[in-house]
Structure formats: structure tokens, C-alpha cells
Amino acid sequence: SFQECTGCLESLVNSFAFKGGASIENLILNLVSLDYQETLMAAAGEQAETQLASATSTPNGYILIVDGSIPALANSGYFVSGGRSGVARFRDAAKNAKAIVAVGTCASFGGLPMAKPNPTGAVPVSTLMKSLGISKPLINVSGCPPIPEVITGTILYYLAYGVPSLDSLSRPTRYYGEDVHDDCYREERMDSTERVLVFDDARARAGGCLINMGCKGPRTHNACTTIKW
């Protein structure tokens, strides 16, 4: 975890078995070995740092899951943990990873920390990988936060089959291939006579289309209307 709000982890721990996903307890206790995660592990301080070093010591021995953006300047003073900068922590953790999964919009695209004026110099995982010369498979699971079953489903798919089909933004097409509009229950009311013009009017309460109210469904690619939240 780097510059983040813990929302992505909060989403993950609320995961339940649904359409190929896995409940968090089944995922951690039966399907994967979660060797390091600051918020979920019992260890702290030097014990946690020792565990991190041990977990990341085997070449191609683990999947590195990252949430949060990372300050690009190694010595900026922002995000220092265990006596190391975010850049150093990511570089060392990624060195022996077989693949990297960026969870959440901050890790995938920079998110809120990268918004102007971006005082920390935050960058997404992909940018830092490029600057550090790290060429590992990268899967972006974006969202603020992502749907929990999308997180677990992506992890389980990789474990079973390897890197899934990805779109131009390195997101799994399994979950980001369709836009929200196509499966929206309001889509059938997109006719101009049924579009909502004022929030909470009769058309809104009747399930009218929200396109005139700023809905970005036609250009939002996610599983919100299929897996739901």
C-alpha cells in the first residue's frame, strides 16, 4: 500500500462468492497465501519488514498487488515507510514478482494523489515501472474502489490461467470490456421523452435515463451493471 485511503482493501474484505469470485476468508485461508499486507497482518515494525523481505526473496515466487500511487522522486520525503521511500519499496518488492496487479484508480492511473498540483509527484504503477525499467506483466484493476469480486476474480483467473485478456489500459476485458450503458436498466428509457431533466423528479423516480444529468455510462467500462456492487 502506498498513497491510498484503504478503500480498495475495504472493498476486498467485503468480497463474497459470486460469479467466479471468492469470499475473502476462502481466498486467504484456502486459495492463496497472503504473506504480507500491512493492514491485515498481525506483525508490525521490524517483524513486518522481516516478513516482507522473506516473502519477496524468491524469483518469480509471488504476485505483487499494489494499491495507491507512488511519489516518483525517491528522495522527495513523501511516503517513507520502514526507512525507505515508496520508490525503493516498490522497486525491491517488484524485483522478484512474477506479475504485478495495480488495484484501484490511484495505483492504475494516479487517482486523487496525482491531481494538480500533485505536490507529492505521484505517479501510477505503470509509469514507475517504466522509469525503473521493470518489465513484468501488469494488470490494472481500476475503480475507486474496484468492485470486490472484480479484484478476487482477477487474482483467481491469473492463478488458474495466467494473464487475462487486457484492454488498451491493461484492464481485464472480462470485467472492463463492456460499457455500463449497455446493461443499464435505465438504458431502455433513453428516448428523449423519458430522460431525467431534474434530479428526483417523476422521470427519475420512474427509472428514466440520466444522460442529461451527466451520466457517463456510455463511456464507462466496468462491471457495475452486471456483477453490480
GROMACS .gro file of C-alpha atoms in nm:
model
  229
    1SER     CA    1   0.000   0.000   0.000
    2PHE     CA    2   0.125   0.347  -0.093
    3GLN     CA    3  -0.067   0.676  -0.127
    4GLU     CA    4  -0.421   0.545  -0.078
    5CYS     CA    5  -0.720   0.566   0.155
    6THR     CA    6  -0.755   0.192   0.233
    7GLY     CA    7  -1.083   0.195   0.037
    8CYS     CA    8  -0.961  -0.071  -0.206
    9LEU     CA    9  -0.872  -0.304   0.081
   10GLU     CA   10  -1.206  -0.228   0.247
   11SER     CA   11  -1.369  -0.333  -0.077
   12LEU     CA   12  -1.165  -0.652  -0.097
   13VAL     CA   13  -1.251  -0.769   0.254
   14ASN     CA   14  -1.620  -0.734   0.169
   15SER     CA   15  -1.587  -0.981  -0.119
   16PHE     CA   16  -1.824  -1.277  -0.132
   17ALA     CA   17  -1.854  -1.575  -0.364
   18PHE     CA   18  -2.040  -1.453  -0.674
   19LYS     CA   19  -1.998  -1.522  -1.045
   20GLY     CA   20  -1.646  -1.660  -1.025
   21GLY     CA   21  -1.531  -1.451  -0.730
   22ALA     CA   22  -1.435  -1.576  -0.386
   23SER     CA   23  -1.516  -1.472  -0.032
   24ILE     CA   24  -1.222  -1.306   0.139
   25GLU     CA   25  -1.190  -1.576   0.406
   26ASN     CA   26  -1.195  -1.853   0.144
   27LEU     CA   27  -0.945  -1.664  -0.071
   28ILE     CA   28  -0.695  -1.607   0.211
   29LEU     CA   29  -0.738  -1.931   0.406
   30ASN     CA   30  -0.782  -2.181   0.123
   31LEU     CA   31  -0.674  -2.044  -0.214
   32VAL     CA   32  -0.377  -1.809  -0.173
   33SER     CA   33  -0.100  -1.740   0.073
   34LEU     CA   34  -0.120  -1.377   0.184
   35ASP     CA   35   0.235  -1.331   0.308
   36TYR     CA   36   0.238  -0.956   0.359
   37GLN     CA   37  -0.027  -0.686   0.390
   38GLU     CA   38   0.024  -0.409   0.644
   39THR     CA   39  -0.341  -0.373   0.748
   40LEU     CA   40  -0.439  -0.741   0.761
   41MET     CA   41  -0.126  -0.897   0.910
   42ALA     CA   42  -0.059  -0.932   1.281
   43ALA     CA   43   0.309  -0.843   1.253
   44ALA     CA   44   0.431  -0.484   1.283
   45GLY     CA   45   0.759  -0.291   1.283
   46GLU     CA   46   1.076  -0.493   1.234
   47GLN     CA   47   0.882  -0.820   1.232
   48ALA     CA   48   0.671  -0.697   0.940
   49GLU     CA   49   0.977  -0.575   0.748
   50THR     CA   50   1.145  -0.911   0.800
   51GLN     CA   51   0.836  -1.086   0.668
   52LEU     CA   52   0.828  -0.857   0.364
   53ALA     CA   53   1.193  -0.935   0.284
   54SER     CA   54   1.127  -1.306   0.318
   55ALA     CA   55   0.811  -1.301   0.108
   56THR     CA   56   0.980  -1.117  -0.179
   57SER     CA   57   1.307  -1.310  -0.185
   58THR     CA   58   1.211  -1.590  -0.427
   59PRO     CA   59   1.241  -1.508  -0.801
   60ASN     CA   60   0.903  -1.543  -0.977
   61GLY     CA   61   0.765  -1.666  -0.648
   62TYR     CA   62   0.470  -1.435  -0.588
   63ILE     CA   63   0.218  -1.187  -0.726
   64LEU     CA   64   0.272  -0.829  -0.614
   65ILE     CA   65  -0.055  -0.644  -0.554
   66VAL     CA   66  -0.022  -0.268  -0.518
   67ASP     CA   67  -0.277  -0.008  -0.413
   68GLY     CA   68  -0.211   0.364  -0.409
   69SER     CA   69   0.000   0.593  -0.625
   70ILE     CA   70   0.371   0.636  -0.556
   71PRO     CA   71   0.577   0.958  -0.531
   72ALA     CA   72   0.808   0.938  -0.832
   73LEU     CA   73   1.103   1.112  -0.668
   74ALA     CA   74   1.279   0.859  -0.449
   75ASN     CA   75   1.413   1.122  -0.207
   76SER     CA   76   1.118   1.362  -0.203
   77GLY     CA   77   1.042   1.283   0.161
   78TYR     CA   78   0.685   1.178   0.077
   79PHE     CA   79   0.578   0.828   0.171
   80VAL     CA   80   0.866   0.690   0.375
   81SER     CA   81   0.799   0.354   0.541
   82GLY     CA   82   1.041   0.125   0.715
   83GLY     CA   83   1.314   0.379   0.644
   84ARG     CA   84   1.266   0.352   0.266
   85SER     CA   85   1.092   0.568   0.010
   86GLY     CA   86   0.793   0.446  -0.183
   87VAL     CA   87   1.007   0.411  -0.495
   88ALA     CA   88   1.258   0.192  -0.312
   89ARG     CA   89   0.988  -0.020  -0.150
   90PHE     CA   90   0.814  -0.078  -0.483
   91ARG     CA   91   1.139  -0.149  -0.669
   92ASP     CA   92   1.250  -0.406  -0.412
   93ALA     CA   93   0.907  -0.571  -0.391
   94ALA     CA   94   0.871  -0.589  -0.770
   95LYS     CA   95   1.216  -0.731  -0.836
   96ASN     CA   96   1.120  -1.098  -0.795
   97ALA     CA   97   0.747  -1.076  -0.868
   98LYS     CA   98   0.606  -1.289  -1.149
   99ALA     CA   99   0.330  -1.033  -1.213
  100ILE     CA  100   0.201  -0.705  -1.072
  101VAL     CA  101  -0.163  -0.616  -1.010
  102ALA     CA  102  -0.243  -0.247  -0.959
  103VAL     CA  103  -0.565  -0.229  -0.758
  104GLY     CA  104  -0.768   0.091  -0.760
  105THR     CA  105  -0.759   0.409  -0.965
  106CYS     CA  106  -0.467   0.555  -0.768
  107ALA     CA  107  -0.240   0.259  -0.845
  108SER     CA  108  -0.374   0.219  -1.200
  109PHE     CA  109  -0.383   0.582  -1.317
  110GLY     CA  110  -0.259   0.809  -1.036
  111GLY     CA  111  -0.601   0.893  -0.895
  112LEU     CA  112  -0.661   1.173  -0.648
  113PRO     CA  113  -0.297   1.198  -0.526
  114MET     CA  114  -0.185   1.281  -0.882
  115ALA     CA  115  -0.441   1.561  -0.927
  116LYS     CA  116  -0.294   1.905  -0.990
  117PRO     CA  117  -0.086   2.048  -0.838
  118ASN     CA  118   0.031   1.697  -0.738
  119PRO     CA  119   0.261   1.810  -0.455
  120THR     CA  120   0.397   1.460  -0.390
  121GLY     CA  121   0.489   1.389  -0.752
  122ALA     CA  122   0.255   1.090  -0.750
  123VAL     CA  123   0.254   0.850  -1.046
  124PRO     CA  124   0.069   0.527  -1.125
  125VAL     CA  125   0.242   0.190  -1.105
  126SER     CA  126   0.283   0.169  -1.485
  127THR     CA  127   0.478   0.496  -1.500
  128LEU     CA  128   0.710   0.395  -1.219
  129MET     CA  129   0.769   0.054  -1.376
  130LYS     CA  130   0.873   0.223  -1.699
  131SER     CA  131   1.110   0.466  -1.527
  132LEU     CA  132   1.269   0.184  -1.326
  133GLY     CA  133   1.299  -0.046  -1.627
  134ILE     CA  134   1.072  -0.311  -1.472
  135SER     CA  135   0.920  -0.532  -1.742
  136LYS     CA  136   0.669  -0.755  -1.567
  137PRO     CA  137   0.312  -0.837  -1.666
  138LEU     CA  138   0.089  -0.559  -1.527
  139ILE     CA  139  -0.285  -0.588  -1.471
  140ASN     CA  140  -0.480  -0.272  -1.381
  141VAL     CA  141  -0.793  -0.327  -1.172
  142SER     CA  142  -0.919   0.029  -1.161
  143GLY     CA  143  -1.207   0.180  -0.968
  144CYS     CA  144  -1.243   0.398  -0.660
  145PRO     CA  145  -1.267   0.142  -0.517
  146PRO     CA  146  -1.294  -0.154  -0.756
  147ILE     CA  147  -1.582  -0.398  -0.715
  148PRO     CA  148  -1.458  -0.662  -0.465
  149GLU     CA  149  -1.544  -0.959  -0.687
  150VAL     CA  150  -1.351  -0.798  -0.973
  151ILE     CA  151  -1.041  -0.789  -0.751
  152THR     CA  152  -1.072  -1.150  -0.635
  153GLY     CA  153  -1.186  -1.271  -0.977
  154THR     CA  154  -0.880  -1.118  -1.143
  155ILE     CA  155  -0.644  -1.276  -0.889
  156LEU     CA  156  -0.805  -1.620  -0.922
  157TYR     CA  157  -0.809  -1.601  -1.302
  158TYR     CA  158  -0.436  -1.527  -1.306
  159LEU     CA  159  -0.364  -1.818  -1.070
  160ALA     CA  160  -0.565  -2.056  -1.288
  161TYR     CA  161  -0.487  -1.936  -1.640
  162GLY     CA  162  -0.223  -1.662  -1.632
  163VAL     CA  163  -0.256  -1.305  -1.756
  164PRO     CA  164  -0.614  -1.245  -1.877
  165SER     CA  165  -0.711  -1.064  -2.196
  166LEU     CA  166  -0.644  -0.694  -2.136
  167ASP     CA  167  -0.774  -0.376  -2.297
  168SER     CA  168  -0.563  -0.079  -2.407
  169LEU     CA  169  -0.542   0.038  -2.043
  170SER     CA  170  -0.421  -0.302  -1.919
  171ARG     CA  171  -0.757  -0.382  -1.758
  172PRO     CA  172  -0.913  -0.730  -1.782
  173THR     CA  173  -1.167  -0.727  -2.066
  174ARG     CA  174  -1.360  -0.985  -1.864
  175TYR     CA  175  -1.468  -0.703  -1.633
  176TYR     CA  176  -1.394  -0.383  -1.826
  177GLY     CA  177  -1.483  -0.489  -2.179
  178GLU     CA  178  -1.843  -0.365  -2.180
  179ASP     CA  179  -1.964  -0.017  -2.101
  180VAL     CA  180  -2.207   0.048  -1.817
  181HIS     CA  181  -2.469   0.193  -2.052
  182ASP     CA  182  -2.537  -0.128  -2.246
  183ASP     CA  183  -2.669  -0.318  -1.943
  184CYS     CA  184  -2.818  -0.026  -1.751
  185TYR     CA  185  -3.183  -0.074  -1.653
  186ARG     CA  186  -3.241   0.293  -1.746
  187GLU     CA  187  -3.100   0.248  -2.098
  188GLU     CA  188  -3.435   0.144  -2.242
  189ARG     CA  189  -3.567   0.487  -2.139
  190MET     CA  190  -3.301   0.685  -2.325
  191ASP     CA  191  -3.568   0.821  -2.559
  192SER     CA  192  -3.571   1.199  -2.519
  193THR     CA  193  -3.922   1.196  -2.374
  194GLU     CA  194  -3.810   0.978  -2.083
  195ARG     CA  195  -3.479   1.143  -1.996
  196VAL     CA  196  -3.448   1.288  -1.646
  197LEU     CA  197  -3.417   1.667  -1.655
  198VAL     CA  198  -3.424   1.741  -1.279
  199PHE     CA  199  -3.297   1.513  -1.005
  200ASP     CA  200  -3.573   1.338  -0.810
  201ASP     CA  201  -3.849   1.436  -1.049
  202ALA     CA  202  -4.118   1.192  -1.165
  203ARG     CA  203  -3.900   1.066  -1.452
  204ALA     CA  204  -3.610   0.994  -1.215
  205ARG     CA  205  -3.833   0.802  -0.976
  206ALA     CA  206  -3.973   0.605  -1.268
  207GLY     CA  207  -3.625   0.496  -1.376
  208GLY     CA  208  -3.572   0.748  -1.655
  209CYS     CA  209  -3.236   0.783  -1.834
  210LEU     CA  210  -2.982   1.008  -1.660
  211ILE     CA  211  -2.778   1.102  -1.967
  212ASN     CA  212  -2.887   1.468  -1.948
  213MET     CA  213  -2.785   1.479  -1.581
  214GLY     CA  214  -2.421   1.398  -1.653
  215CYS     CA  215  -2.427   1.017  -1.659
  216LYS     CA  216  -2.102   0.883  -1.810
  217GLY     CA  217  -2.238   0.532  -1.863
  218PRO     CA  218  -2.184   0.521  -2.242
  219ARG     CA  219  -1.809   0.575  -2.197
  220THR     CA  220  -1.755   0.400  -1.862
  221HIS     CA  221  -1.619   0.047  -1.895
  222ASN     CA  222  -1.680  -0.158  -1.582
  223ALA     CA  223  -1.888  -0.444  -1.442
  224CYS     CA  224  -2.117  -0.224  -1.233
  225THR     CA  225  -2.434  -0.325  -1.416
  226THR     CA  226  -2.353  -0.697  -1.445
  227ILE     CA  227  -2.182  -0.802  -1.120
  228LYS     CA  228  -2.327  -0.495  -0.950
  229TRP     CA  229  -2.200  -0.367  -0.613
   0.00000   0.00000   0.00000
